[in-house]
Short mmCIF file of C-alpha atoms and ligand atoms in Angstrom, two decimals:
data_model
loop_
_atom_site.label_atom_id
_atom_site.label_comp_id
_atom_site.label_asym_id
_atom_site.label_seq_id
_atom_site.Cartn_x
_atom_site.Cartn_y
_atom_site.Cartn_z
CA UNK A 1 20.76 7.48 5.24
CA UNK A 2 19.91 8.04 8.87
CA UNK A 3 16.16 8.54 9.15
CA UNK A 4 15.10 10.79 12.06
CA UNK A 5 11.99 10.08 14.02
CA UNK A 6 10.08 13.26 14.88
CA UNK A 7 7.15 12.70 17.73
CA UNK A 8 4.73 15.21 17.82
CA UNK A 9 1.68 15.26 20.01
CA UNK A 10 -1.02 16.30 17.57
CA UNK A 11 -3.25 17.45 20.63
CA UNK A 12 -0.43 20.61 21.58
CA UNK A 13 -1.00 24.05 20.14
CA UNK A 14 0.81 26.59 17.61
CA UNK A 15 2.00 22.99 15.88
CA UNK A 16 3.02 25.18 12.61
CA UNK A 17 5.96 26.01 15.25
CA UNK A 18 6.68 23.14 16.85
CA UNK A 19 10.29 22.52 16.38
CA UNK A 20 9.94 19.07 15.02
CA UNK A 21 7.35 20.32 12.49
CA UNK A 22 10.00 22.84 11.36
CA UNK A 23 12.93 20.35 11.48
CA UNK A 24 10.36 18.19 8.91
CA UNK A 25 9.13 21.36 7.02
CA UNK A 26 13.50 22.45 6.38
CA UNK A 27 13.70 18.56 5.05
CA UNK A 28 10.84 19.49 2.73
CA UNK A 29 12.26 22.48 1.51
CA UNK A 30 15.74 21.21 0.86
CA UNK A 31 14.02 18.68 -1.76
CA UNK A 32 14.14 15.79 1.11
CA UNK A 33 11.17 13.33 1.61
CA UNK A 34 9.38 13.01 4.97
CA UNK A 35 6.75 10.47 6.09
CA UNK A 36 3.55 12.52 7.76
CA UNK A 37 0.81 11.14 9.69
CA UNK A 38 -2.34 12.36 8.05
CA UNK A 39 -5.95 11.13 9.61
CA UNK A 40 -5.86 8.01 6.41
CA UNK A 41 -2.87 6.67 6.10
CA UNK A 42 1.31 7.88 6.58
CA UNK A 43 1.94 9.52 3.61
CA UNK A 44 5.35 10.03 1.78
CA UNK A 45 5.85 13.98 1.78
CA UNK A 46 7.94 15.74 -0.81
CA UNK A 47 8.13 19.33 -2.72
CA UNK A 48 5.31 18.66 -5.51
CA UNK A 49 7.33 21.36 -7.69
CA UNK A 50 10.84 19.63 -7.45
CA UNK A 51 11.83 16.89 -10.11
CA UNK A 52 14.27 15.86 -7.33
CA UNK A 53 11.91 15.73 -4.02
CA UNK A 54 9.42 13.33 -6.19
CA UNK A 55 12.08 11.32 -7.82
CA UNK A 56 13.29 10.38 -4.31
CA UNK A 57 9.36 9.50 -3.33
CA UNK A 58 9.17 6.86 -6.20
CA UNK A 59 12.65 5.60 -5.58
CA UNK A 60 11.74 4.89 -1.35
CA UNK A 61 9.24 3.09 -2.31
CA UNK A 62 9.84 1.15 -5.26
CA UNK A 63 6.33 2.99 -7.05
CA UNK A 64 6.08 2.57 -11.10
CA UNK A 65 7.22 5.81 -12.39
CA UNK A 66 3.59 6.03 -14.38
CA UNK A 67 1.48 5.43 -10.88
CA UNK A 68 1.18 9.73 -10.21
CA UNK A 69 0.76 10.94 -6.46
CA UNK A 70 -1.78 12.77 -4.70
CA UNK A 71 -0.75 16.63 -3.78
CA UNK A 72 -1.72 17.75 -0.48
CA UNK A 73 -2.16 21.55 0.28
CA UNK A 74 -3.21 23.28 3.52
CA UNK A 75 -5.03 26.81 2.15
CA UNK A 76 -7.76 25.77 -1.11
CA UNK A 77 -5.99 29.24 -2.56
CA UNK A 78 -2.87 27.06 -3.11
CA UNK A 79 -4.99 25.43 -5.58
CA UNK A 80 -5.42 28.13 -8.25
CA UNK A 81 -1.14 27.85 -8.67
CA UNK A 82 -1.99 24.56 -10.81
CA UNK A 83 -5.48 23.43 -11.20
CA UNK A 84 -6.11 24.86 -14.66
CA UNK A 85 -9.85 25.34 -13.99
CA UNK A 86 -11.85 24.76 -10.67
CA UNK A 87 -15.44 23.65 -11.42
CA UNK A 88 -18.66 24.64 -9.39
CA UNK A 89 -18.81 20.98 -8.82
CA UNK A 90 -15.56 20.48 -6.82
CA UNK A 91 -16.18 23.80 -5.23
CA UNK A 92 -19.30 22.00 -3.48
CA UNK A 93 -17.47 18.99 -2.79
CA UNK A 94 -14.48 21.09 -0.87
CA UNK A 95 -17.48 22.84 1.06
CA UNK A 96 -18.40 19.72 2.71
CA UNK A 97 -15.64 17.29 2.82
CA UNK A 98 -12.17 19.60 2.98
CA UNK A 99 -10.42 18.78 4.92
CA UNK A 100 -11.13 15.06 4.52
CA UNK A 101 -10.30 11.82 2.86
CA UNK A 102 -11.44 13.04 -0.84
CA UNK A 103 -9.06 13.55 -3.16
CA UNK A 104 -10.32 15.40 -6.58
CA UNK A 105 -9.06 15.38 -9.85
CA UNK A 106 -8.74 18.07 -11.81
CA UNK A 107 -7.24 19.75 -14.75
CA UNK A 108 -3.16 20.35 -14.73
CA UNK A 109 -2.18 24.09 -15.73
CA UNK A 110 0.96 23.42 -17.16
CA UNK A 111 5.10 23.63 -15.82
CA UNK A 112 4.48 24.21 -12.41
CA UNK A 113 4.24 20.67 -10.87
CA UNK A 114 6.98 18.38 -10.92
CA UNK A 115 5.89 16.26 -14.14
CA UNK A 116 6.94 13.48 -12.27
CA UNK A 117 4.50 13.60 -9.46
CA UNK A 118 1.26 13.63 -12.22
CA UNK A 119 3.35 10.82 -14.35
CA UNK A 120 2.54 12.86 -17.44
CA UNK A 121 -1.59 13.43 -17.20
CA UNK A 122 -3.14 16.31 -17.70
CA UNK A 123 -4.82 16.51 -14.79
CA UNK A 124 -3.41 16.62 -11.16
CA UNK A 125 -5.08 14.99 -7.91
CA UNK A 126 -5.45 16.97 -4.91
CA UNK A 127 -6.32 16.42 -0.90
CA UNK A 128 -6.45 18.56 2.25
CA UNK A 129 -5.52 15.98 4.75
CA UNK A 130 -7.52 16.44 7.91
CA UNK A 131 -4.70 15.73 10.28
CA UNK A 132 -3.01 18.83 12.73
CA UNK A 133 0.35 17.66 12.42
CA UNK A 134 -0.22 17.26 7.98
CA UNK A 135 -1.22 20.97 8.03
CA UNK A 136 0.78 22.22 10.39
CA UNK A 137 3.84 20.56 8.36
CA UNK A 138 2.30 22.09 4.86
CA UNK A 139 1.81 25.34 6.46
CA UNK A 140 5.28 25.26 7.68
CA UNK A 141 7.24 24.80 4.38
CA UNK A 142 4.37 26.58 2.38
CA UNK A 143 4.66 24.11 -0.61
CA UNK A 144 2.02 22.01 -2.15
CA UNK A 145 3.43 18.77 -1.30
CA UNK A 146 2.97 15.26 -3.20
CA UNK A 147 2.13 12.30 -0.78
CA UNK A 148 1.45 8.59 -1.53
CA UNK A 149 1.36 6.03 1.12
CA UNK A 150 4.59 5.75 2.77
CA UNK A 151 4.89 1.98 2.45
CA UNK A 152 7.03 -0.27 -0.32
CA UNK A 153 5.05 0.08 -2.95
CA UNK A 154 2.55 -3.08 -2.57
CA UNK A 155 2.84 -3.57 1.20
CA UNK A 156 -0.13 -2.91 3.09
CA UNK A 157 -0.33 1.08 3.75
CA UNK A 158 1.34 2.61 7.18
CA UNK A 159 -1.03 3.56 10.04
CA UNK A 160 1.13 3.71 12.64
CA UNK A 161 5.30 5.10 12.57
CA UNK A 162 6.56 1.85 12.93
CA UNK A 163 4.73 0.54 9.93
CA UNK A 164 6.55 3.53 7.96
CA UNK A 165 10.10 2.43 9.18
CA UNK A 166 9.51 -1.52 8.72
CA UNK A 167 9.08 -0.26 5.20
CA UNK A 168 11.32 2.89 4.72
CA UNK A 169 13.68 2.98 7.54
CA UNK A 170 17.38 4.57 6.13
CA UNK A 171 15.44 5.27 3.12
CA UNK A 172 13.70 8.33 3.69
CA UNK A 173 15.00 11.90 5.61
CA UNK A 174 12.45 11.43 8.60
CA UNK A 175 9.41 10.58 10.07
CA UNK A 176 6.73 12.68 11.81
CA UNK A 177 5.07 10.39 14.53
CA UNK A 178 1.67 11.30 15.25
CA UNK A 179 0.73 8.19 16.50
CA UNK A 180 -1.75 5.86 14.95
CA UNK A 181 -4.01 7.30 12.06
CA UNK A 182 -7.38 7.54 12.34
CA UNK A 183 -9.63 6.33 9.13
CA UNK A 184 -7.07 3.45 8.06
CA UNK A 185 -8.14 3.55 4.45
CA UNK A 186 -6.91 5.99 2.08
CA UNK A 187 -9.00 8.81 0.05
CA UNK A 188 -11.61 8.46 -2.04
CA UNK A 189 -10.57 9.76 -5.54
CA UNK A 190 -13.40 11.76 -7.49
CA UNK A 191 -12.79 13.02 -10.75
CA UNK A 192 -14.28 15.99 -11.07
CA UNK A 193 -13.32 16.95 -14.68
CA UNK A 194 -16.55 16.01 -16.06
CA UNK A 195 -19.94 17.09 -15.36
CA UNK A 196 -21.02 14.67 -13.47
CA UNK A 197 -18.34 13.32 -10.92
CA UNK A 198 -16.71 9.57 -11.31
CA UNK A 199 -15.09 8.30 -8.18
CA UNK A 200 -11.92 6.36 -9.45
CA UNK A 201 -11.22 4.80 -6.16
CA UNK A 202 -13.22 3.74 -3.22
CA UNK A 203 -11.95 5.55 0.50
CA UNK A 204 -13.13 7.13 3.51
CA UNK A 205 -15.56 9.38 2.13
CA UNK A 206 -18.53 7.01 0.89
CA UNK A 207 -20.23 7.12 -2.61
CA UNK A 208 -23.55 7.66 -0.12
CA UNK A 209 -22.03 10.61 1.62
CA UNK A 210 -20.88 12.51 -2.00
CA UNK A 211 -24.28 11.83 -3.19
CA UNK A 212 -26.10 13.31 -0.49
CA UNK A 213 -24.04 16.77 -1.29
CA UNK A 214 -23.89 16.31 -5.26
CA UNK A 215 -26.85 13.96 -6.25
CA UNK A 216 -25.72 11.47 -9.16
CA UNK A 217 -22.14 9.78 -8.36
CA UNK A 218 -20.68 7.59 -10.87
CA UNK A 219 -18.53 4.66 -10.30
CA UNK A 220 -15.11 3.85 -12.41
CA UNK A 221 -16.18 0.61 -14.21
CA UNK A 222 -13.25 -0.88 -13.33
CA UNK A 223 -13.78 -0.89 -9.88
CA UNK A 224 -16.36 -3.70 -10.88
CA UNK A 225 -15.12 -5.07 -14.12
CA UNK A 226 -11.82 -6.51 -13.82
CA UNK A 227 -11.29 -6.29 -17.70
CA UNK A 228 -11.66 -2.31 -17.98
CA UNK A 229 -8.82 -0.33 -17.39
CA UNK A 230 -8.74 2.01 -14.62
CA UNK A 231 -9.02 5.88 -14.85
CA UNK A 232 -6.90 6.08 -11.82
CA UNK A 233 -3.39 4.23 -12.98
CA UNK A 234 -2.50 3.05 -9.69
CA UNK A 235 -5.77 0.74 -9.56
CA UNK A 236 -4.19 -1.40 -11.79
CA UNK A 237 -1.52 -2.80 -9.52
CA UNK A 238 -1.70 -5.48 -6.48
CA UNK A 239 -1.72 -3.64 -3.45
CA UNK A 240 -1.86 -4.04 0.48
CA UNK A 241 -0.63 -8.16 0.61
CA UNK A 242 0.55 -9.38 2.96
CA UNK A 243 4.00 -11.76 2.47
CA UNK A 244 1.47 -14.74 2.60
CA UNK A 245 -1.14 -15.77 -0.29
CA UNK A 246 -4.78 -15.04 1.15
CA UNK A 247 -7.97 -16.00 0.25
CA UNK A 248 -11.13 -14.31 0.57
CA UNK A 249 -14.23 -16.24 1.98
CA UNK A 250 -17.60 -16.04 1.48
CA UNK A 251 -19.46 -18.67 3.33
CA UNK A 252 -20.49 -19.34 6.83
CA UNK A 253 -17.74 -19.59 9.60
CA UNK A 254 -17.98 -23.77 9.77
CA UNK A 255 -16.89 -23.42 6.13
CA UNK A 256 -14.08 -21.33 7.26
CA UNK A 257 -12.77 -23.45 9.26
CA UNK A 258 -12.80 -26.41 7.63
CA UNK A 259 -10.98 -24.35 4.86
CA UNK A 260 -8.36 -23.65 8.22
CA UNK A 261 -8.14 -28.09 9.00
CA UNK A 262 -7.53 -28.55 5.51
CA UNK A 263 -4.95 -26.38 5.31
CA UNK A 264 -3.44 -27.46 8.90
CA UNK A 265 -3.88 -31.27 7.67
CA UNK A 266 -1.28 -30.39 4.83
CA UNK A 267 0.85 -28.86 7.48
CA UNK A 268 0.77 -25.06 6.98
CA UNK A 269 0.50 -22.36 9.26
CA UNK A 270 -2.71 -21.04 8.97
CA UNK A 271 -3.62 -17.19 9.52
CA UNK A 272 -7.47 -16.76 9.86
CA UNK A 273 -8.85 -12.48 9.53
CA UNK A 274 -11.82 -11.88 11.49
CA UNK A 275 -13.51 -9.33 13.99
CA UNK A 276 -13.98 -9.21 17.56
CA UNK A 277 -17.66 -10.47 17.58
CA UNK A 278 -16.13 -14.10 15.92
CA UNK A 279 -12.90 -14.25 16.64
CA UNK A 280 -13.44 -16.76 19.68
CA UNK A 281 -15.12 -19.10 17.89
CA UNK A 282 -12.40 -20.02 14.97
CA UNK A 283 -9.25 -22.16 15.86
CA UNK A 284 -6.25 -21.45 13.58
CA UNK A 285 -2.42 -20.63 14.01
CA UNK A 286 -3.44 -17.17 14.35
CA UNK A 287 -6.73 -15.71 14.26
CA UNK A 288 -7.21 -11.99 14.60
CA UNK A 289 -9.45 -9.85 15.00
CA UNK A 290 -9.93 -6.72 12.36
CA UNK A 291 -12.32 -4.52 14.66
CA UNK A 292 -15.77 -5.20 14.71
CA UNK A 293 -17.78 -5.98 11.80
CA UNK A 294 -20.87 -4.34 13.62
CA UNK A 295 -18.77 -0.87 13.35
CA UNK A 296 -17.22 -1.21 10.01
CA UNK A 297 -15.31 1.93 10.75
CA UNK A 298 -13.31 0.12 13.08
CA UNK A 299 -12.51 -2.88 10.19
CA UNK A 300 -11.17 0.11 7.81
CA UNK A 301 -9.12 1.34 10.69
CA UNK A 302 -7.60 -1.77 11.58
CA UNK A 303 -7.15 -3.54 8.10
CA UNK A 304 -3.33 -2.25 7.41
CA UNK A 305 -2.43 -3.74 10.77
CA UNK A 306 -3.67 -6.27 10.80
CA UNK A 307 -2.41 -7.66 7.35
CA UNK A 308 0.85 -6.71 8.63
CA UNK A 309 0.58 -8.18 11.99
CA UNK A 310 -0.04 -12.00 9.79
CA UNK A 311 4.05 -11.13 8.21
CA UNK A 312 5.15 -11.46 11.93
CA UNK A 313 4.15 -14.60 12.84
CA UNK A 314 5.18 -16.47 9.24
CA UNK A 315 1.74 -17.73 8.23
CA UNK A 316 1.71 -19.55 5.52
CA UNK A 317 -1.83 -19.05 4.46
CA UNK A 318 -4.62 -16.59 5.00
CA UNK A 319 -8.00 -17.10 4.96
CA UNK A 320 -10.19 -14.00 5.53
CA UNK A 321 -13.72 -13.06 6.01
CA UNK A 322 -15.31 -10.48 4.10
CA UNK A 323 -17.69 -7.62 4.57
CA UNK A 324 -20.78 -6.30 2.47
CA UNK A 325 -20.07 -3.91 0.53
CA UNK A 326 -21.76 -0.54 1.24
CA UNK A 327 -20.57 2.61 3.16
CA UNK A 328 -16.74 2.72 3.95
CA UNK A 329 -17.22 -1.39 3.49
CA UNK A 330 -16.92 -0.67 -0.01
CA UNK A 331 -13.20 0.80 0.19
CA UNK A 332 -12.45 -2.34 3.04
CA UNK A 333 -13.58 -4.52 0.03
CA UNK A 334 -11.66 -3.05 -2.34
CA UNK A 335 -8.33 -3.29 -0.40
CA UNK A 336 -8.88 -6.84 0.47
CA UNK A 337 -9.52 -7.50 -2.83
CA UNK A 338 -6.05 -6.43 -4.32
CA UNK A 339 -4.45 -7.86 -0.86
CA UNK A 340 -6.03 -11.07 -1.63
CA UNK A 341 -5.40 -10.59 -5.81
CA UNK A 342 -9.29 -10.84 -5.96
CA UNK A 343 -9.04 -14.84 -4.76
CA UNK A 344 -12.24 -15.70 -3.48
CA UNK A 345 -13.47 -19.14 -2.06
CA UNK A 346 -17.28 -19.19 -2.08
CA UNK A 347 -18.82 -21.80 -0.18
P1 AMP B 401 -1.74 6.65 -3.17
O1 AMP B 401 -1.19 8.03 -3.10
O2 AMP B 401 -0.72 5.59 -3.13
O3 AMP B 401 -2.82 6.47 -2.16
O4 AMP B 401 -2.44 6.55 -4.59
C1 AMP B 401 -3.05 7.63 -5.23
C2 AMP B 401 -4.07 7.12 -6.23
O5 AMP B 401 -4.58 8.24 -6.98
C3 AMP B 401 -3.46 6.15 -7.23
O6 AMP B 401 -4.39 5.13 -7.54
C4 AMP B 401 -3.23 7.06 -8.44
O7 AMP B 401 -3.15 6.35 -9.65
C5 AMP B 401 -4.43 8.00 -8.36
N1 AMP B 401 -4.18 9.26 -9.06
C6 AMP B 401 -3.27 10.21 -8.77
N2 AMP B 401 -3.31 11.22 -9.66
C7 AMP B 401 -4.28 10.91 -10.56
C8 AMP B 401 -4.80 11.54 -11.73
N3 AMP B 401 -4.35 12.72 -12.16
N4 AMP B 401 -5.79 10.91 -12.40
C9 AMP B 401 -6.27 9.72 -11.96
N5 AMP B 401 -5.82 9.07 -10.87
C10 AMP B 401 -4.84 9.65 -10.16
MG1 MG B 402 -0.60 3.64 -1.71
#
């Protein structure tokens, strides 16, 4: 398959009629899957209500067929077509973070989703991605459209186009190139079908900030205890590694890098992730720097990339820093955790 690459400038007006938004939104419509930019990740666009569109989503990417995808609308009315109930709960949480990087749970009114897309569950996650060009393109085809990361499933997650067609190229109908994404990390999930809410999944909206609107924010316990099973299936898999084994590493940075000799002394090429404020002080086959750890902010934006940047250059090894784990440092942890397969070297 020939995949087309759309740019769109997300700064231009009237983008519902841009002509490569249409072009994407006809792809959409004719059961096709599309990669979109939104202000997360590049997500994997296809007609939520079509057994075919969301077959070909899972298939691209290589996802387990029980993993179920987020559905992204542009107009919170497009929710009432298959959210069985919406709770005063999630209403406040839509007040102050839609559109954003929450996704909420909630429960599935029956035989209007693809079954595919909520791999079975009774319940159905949702997003309004805060990104022109997403809700432009979901205004455009005026379907509530399911979107995971458009990446091989257990790659590191797309920020930029290119990162989409590494992954996807010939694989996929298009791509809308919006340039690079903003937050880097994907969605928090909240689920919201209780009474008090549960976030399933750590992302760019912080436990702190939901709390502030919401008071009292639980925390899946499997996001700390690797024996309980996750609410959210796809928790359950290795995400985000890069092609070589890394290592997590809690120490000081002379510990590092005598982790890094060691490692050189057995003759491997050694990859070393840090951020701008240490970077010149480390000496490895290829040290780089993940933003800067006094901005976290900038670490969650340049995580994906940077994990991907460490497959060009044939490391054999990675040894990584890691970051305390508050505010949007708790979703950074979390993805370096399943990068890494939780190995962690403590000094
Ligand atoms: P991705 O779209 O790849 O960023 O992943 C979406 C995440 O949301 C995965 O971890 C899914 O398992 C999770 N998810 C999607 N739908 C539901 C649902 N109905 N209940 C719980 N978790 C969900
Ligand atoms: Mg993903």
């Amino acid at each position: 398959m020939n995949t087309m690459v759309w740019k769109v400038d997300k700064y231009v007006d009237n983008l519902e009629n841009n002509p490569q938004v249409v072009d994407a939104a006809n792809f959409l419509r004719k059961n096709e899957v599309v990669a979109l930019p939104t202000e997360t990740v590049y997500g994997l666009g296809g007609n939520a209500e079509s057994d075919e569109a969301v077959a070909k989503i899972y298939v691209a990417k290589g996802r387990p067929g029980d993993n179920p995808l987020i559905i992204h609308i542009a107009e919170r009315e497009q929710l009432k077509q298959f959210a069985a109930e919406v709770p005063a709960l999630a209403e406040t949480l839509m007040d102050a973070f839609w559109p954003g990087p929450l996704t909420i749970i909630f429960k599935r009114k029956e035989g209007v989703l693809s079954e595919k897309a909520t791999a079975g569950l009774a319940t159905v996650a949702v997003r309004m991605p805060d990104h022109p060009v997403a809700l432009a393109l979901l205004k455009s085809c005026g379907l509530p459209i399911a979107a995971p990361s458009a990446n091989s499933s257990g790659k590191p997650s797309p920020t930029k186009a290119e990162h989409v067609l590494d992954d996807l190229n010939g694989k996929i109908a298009g791509v809308l190139d919006g340039g690079v994404t903003g937050v880097g990390v994907e969605s928090t999930v909240v689920d919201c079908t209780e009474m008090i809410p549960v976030i399933l999944r750590p992302g760019g909206v912080t436990k702190e900030q939901l709390e502030a609107v919401v008071g009292e924010v639980r925390e899946d316990a499997a996001l700390t205890d690797e024996a309980a099973q996750p609410k959210a299936p796809g928790m359950k898999y290795r995400h985000y590694a890069p092609n070589a084994p890394l290592f997590m590493v809690s120490g000081t940075a002379g510990f590092l890098q005598r982790l890094v000799e060691e490692k050189r002394s057995e003759g491997l090429r050694v990859g070393l992730l840090t951020t701008e404020e240490n970077v010149s002080g480390y000496d490895a086959d290829l040290v780089l720097a993940c933003g800067r750890r006094g901005e976290l902010e900038t670490v969650a934006a340049a995580l994906y990339d940077t994990l991907r940047r460490f497959n060009q250059e044939n490391v054999d090894i990675i040894f990584s820093e890691i970051f305390p784990n508050t505010g949007v440092g708790h979703a950074i942890m979390n993805r370096l955790q399943k990068a890494a397969g939780n190995k962690l070297i403590s000094e």
